[in-house]
Amino acid sequence: EPFVFDHDCREGICGMCSLYINGHPHGPNTGATTCQLYMRKFNDGDVITVEPWRSAAFPIIKDCMVDRGAFDKIMQAGGYVSVRTGQAQDANAILISKEAADEAMDCATCIGCGACVAACKNGSAMLFVSSKVSQFALLPQGRPEAAKRAKAMVMKMEELGFGNCTNTRACEAECPKHESISNIARLNREFIKAKLAD
Ligand code: FES
């Protein structure tokens, strides 16, 4: 039987290749996924230790393949915008500043690979959830559902057994897309605002 592990795009954009290599999610490279880690990074005779993602919320299916369906459930809880997209000209009806668009795009580069969870000693998914909440919260189209979204996604994250954030920043250090923990601060603000509004 072949050894089982996940992969899909091999271009660093799908987030499927979830391997813990030599003590790091996605291996020793920074800003790169497992599929972008090449054997030339290692020396002849090196011992390479490969493990599955380490998180109770990502149960192992087989060998190095884990079930990351928990992230899908968090997205289903609120990671969307409920608007009619309409025609092309309608898309331009709400103007977005370049600054907001750039910032939202930085958050949207999170590929949902789960490295943040695997890196965190608490198994927290806060970097993932905050990046996804931020990518919508920063845009005017995402504001109408911002409070509902922050509450729903945080509640789902807690329900699925992810740990709490204690600001160790391991997630930020290991994220292949360099997501910033300032997203977590934004999520906390969004969540508190939503609770106060309640
Ligand atoms: S296989 Fe898609 S990110 Fe690695």
XYZ file of C-alpha atoms and ligand atoms in Angstrom:
202
model
C 0.000 0.000 0.000
C 1.300 3.476 -0.765
C 1.969 5.893 2.065
C -0.949 8.320 2.418
C -0.566 12.094 2.495
C -2.521 15.039 1.087
C -1.551 17.210 -1.858
C -3.300 18.878 -4.739
C -1.987 22.031 -6.422
C 1.745 21.659 -5.747
C 1.927 25.436 -6.185
C 1.438 26.569 -2.590
C -2.115 27.769 -3.109
C -4.509 25.001 -2.070
C -3.289 24.276 1.465
C -3.648 20.521 1.140
C -0.056 19.450 1.777
C -0.246 19.396 5.543
C 2.942 17.772 6.795
C 5.001 18.437 9.897
C 8.625 18.126 8.778
C 11.643 18.213 11.076
C 9.628 19.878 13.807
C 7.983 22.556 11.673
C 4.642 22.740 9.872
C 5.582 22.648 6.158
C 9.225 22.056 7.072
C 12.184 24.358 7.702
C 11.467 26.905 4.923
C 9.667 30.103 5.857
C 6.809 31.429 3.763
C 6.415 28.164 1.868
C 4.192 25.126 1.924
C 5.342 21.493 1.956
C 4.940 21.234 -1.812
C 7.406 24.108 -2.188
C 10.017 22.366 -0.055
C 12.543 20.666 -2.305
C 15.021 17.919 -1.533
C 17.856 20.325 -2.379
C 17.072 21.988 0.955
C 18.561 18.910 2.657
C 22.029 17.412 2.645
C 22.937 13.913 1.528
C 22.354 11.473 4.364
C 20.050 13.789 6.315
C 17.336 12.114 8.339
C 14.001 13.779 7.560
C 11.219 13.342 10.098
C 7.741 13.648 8.623
C 4.629 13.671 10.797
C 0.968 14.520 10.314
C -0.456 17.813 11.606
C -0.527 17.783 15.392
C -3.990 18.739 16.567
C -6.855 16.928 18.212
C -9.215 18.951 16.017
C -7.588 17.425 12.908
C -7.982 13.661 13.454
C -5.658 11.422 11.482
C -7.352 9.551 8.633
C -4.332 7.500 7.694
C -0.539 7.892 7.844
C 0.062 11.626 7.274
C -3.422 12.507 6.040
C -5.592 14.376 8.540
C -9.209 15.449 8.411
C -9.230 19.248 8.169
C -12.993 19.342 7.740
C -13.218 21.418 10.920
C -12.012 24.426 8.901
C -14.814 23.866 6.373
C -17.341 23.823 9.213
C -15.981 27.124 10.558
C -16.286 28.662 7.086
C -19.814 27.329 6.712
C -20.706 28.994 10.017
C -20.019 32.503 8.706
C -17.159 32.752 6.234
C -19.180 34.245 3.407
C -20.988 37.402 2.298
C -24.714 37.227 1.533
C -25.172 39.598 -1.386
C -26.476 39.317 -4.897
C -23.484 39.806 -7.130
C -25.599 41.184 -9.984
C -24.041 42.426 -13.180
C -20.505 43.609 -13.707
C -21.399 47.256 -13.196
C -23.076 46.425 -9.848
C -19.778 45.118 -8.558
C -18.413 48.638 -8.864
C -21.353 50.308 -7.123
C -19.639 50.171 -3.726
C -16.217 51.696 -3.947
C -13.376 50.181 -1.946
C -10.275 52.125 -1.062
C -6.984 50.750 -2.315
C -5.741 50.521 1.271
C -8.733 48.430 2.397
C -8.553 46.236 -0.698
C -4.858 45.546 -0.153
C -5.342 44.746 3.513
C -8.291 42.457 2.819
C -6.298 40.712 0.106
C -3.422 40.103 2.529
C -5.877 38.369 4.875
C -7.451 36.435 2.008
C -4.118 34.894 1.101
C -4.658 32.472 4.004
C -4.998 29.111 2.268
C -6.528 27.312 5.254
C -3.729 24.762 5.429
C -3.877 24.457 9.220
C -0.181 25.158 9.875
C -1.207 27.729 12.493
C -3.112 25.072 14.431
C -0.300 22.537 14.091
C 2.278 25.087 15.265
C 0.290 26.287 18.272
C 0.921 24.603 21.615
C -2.778 25.150 22.359
C -3.998 23.899 18.990
C -5.661 27.267 18.442
C -7.227 28.165 15.101
C -7.301 31.889 15.847
C -4.952 32.908 13.038
C -7.063 31.080 10.462
C -10.388 32.336 11.820
C -9.139 35.890 12.257
C -7.750 36.002 8.722
C -11.062 34.833 7.322
C -13.096 37.210 9.512
C -10.744 40.058 8.547
C -10.908 39.490 4.802
C -14.634 40.251 4.979
C -14.658 42.766 7.835
C -12.247 45.052 6.002
C -14.547 45.418 3.005
C -17.807 47.410 2.965
C -19.579 44.382 1.470
C -18.648 42.374 4.547
C -19.768 44.882 7.176
C -23.535 44.121 7.296
C -22.864 40.569 8.557
C -19.643 41.350 10.459
C -21.051 40.888 13.964
C -22.971 37.727 13.103
C -19.940 36.321 11.302
C -17.445 36.936 14.117
C -19.727 35.353 16.718
C -20.678 32.352 14.582
C -17.143 31.523 13.499
C -15.693 31.880 17.006
C -18.466 29.743 18.493
C -17.949 27.045 15.865
C -14.190 27.108 16.457
C -14.723 26.552 20.174
C -17.311 23.834 19.581
C -14.891 21.907 17.348
C -12.247 21.627 20.051
C -9.604 24.149 18.995
C -7.612 25.675 21.852
C -7.346 29.268 22.979
C -4.796 31.829 21.824
C -2.162 32.775 24.388
C -0.153 35.065 22.078
C 2.908 32.865 21.654
C 2.967 33.848 17.952
C 4.077 30.399 16.748
C 1.233 30.571 14.204
C 2.562 33.780 12.681
C 6.122 32.408 12.550
C 5.070 29.221 10.751
C 2.313 30.520 8.476
C 3.351 29.896 4.856
C 1.452 33.015 3.804
C 2.814 35.314 6.533
C -0.589 36.067 8.035
C -0.173 38.571 10.853
C -1.446 38.142 14.393
C -2.814 41.681 14.067
C -5.696 39.787 12.442
C -6.308 38.136 15.820
C -6.507 41.561 17.457
C -9.037 42.583 14.794
C -11.080 39.427 15.406
C -11.114 40.135 19.137
C -12.340 43.684 18.470
C -15.017 42.436 16.076
C -16.136 39.815 18.592
C -16.285 42.253 21.533
C -18.177 44.818 19.436
C -20.676 42.123 18.465
C -21.153 41.035 22.063
C -21.637 44.624 23.243
C -24.221 45.168 20.516
C -26.099 42.117 21.836
S -0.323 20.943 -2.583
Fe -1.437 22.813 -2.684
S -0.421 24.058 -1.247
Fe 0.803 22.292 -1.325
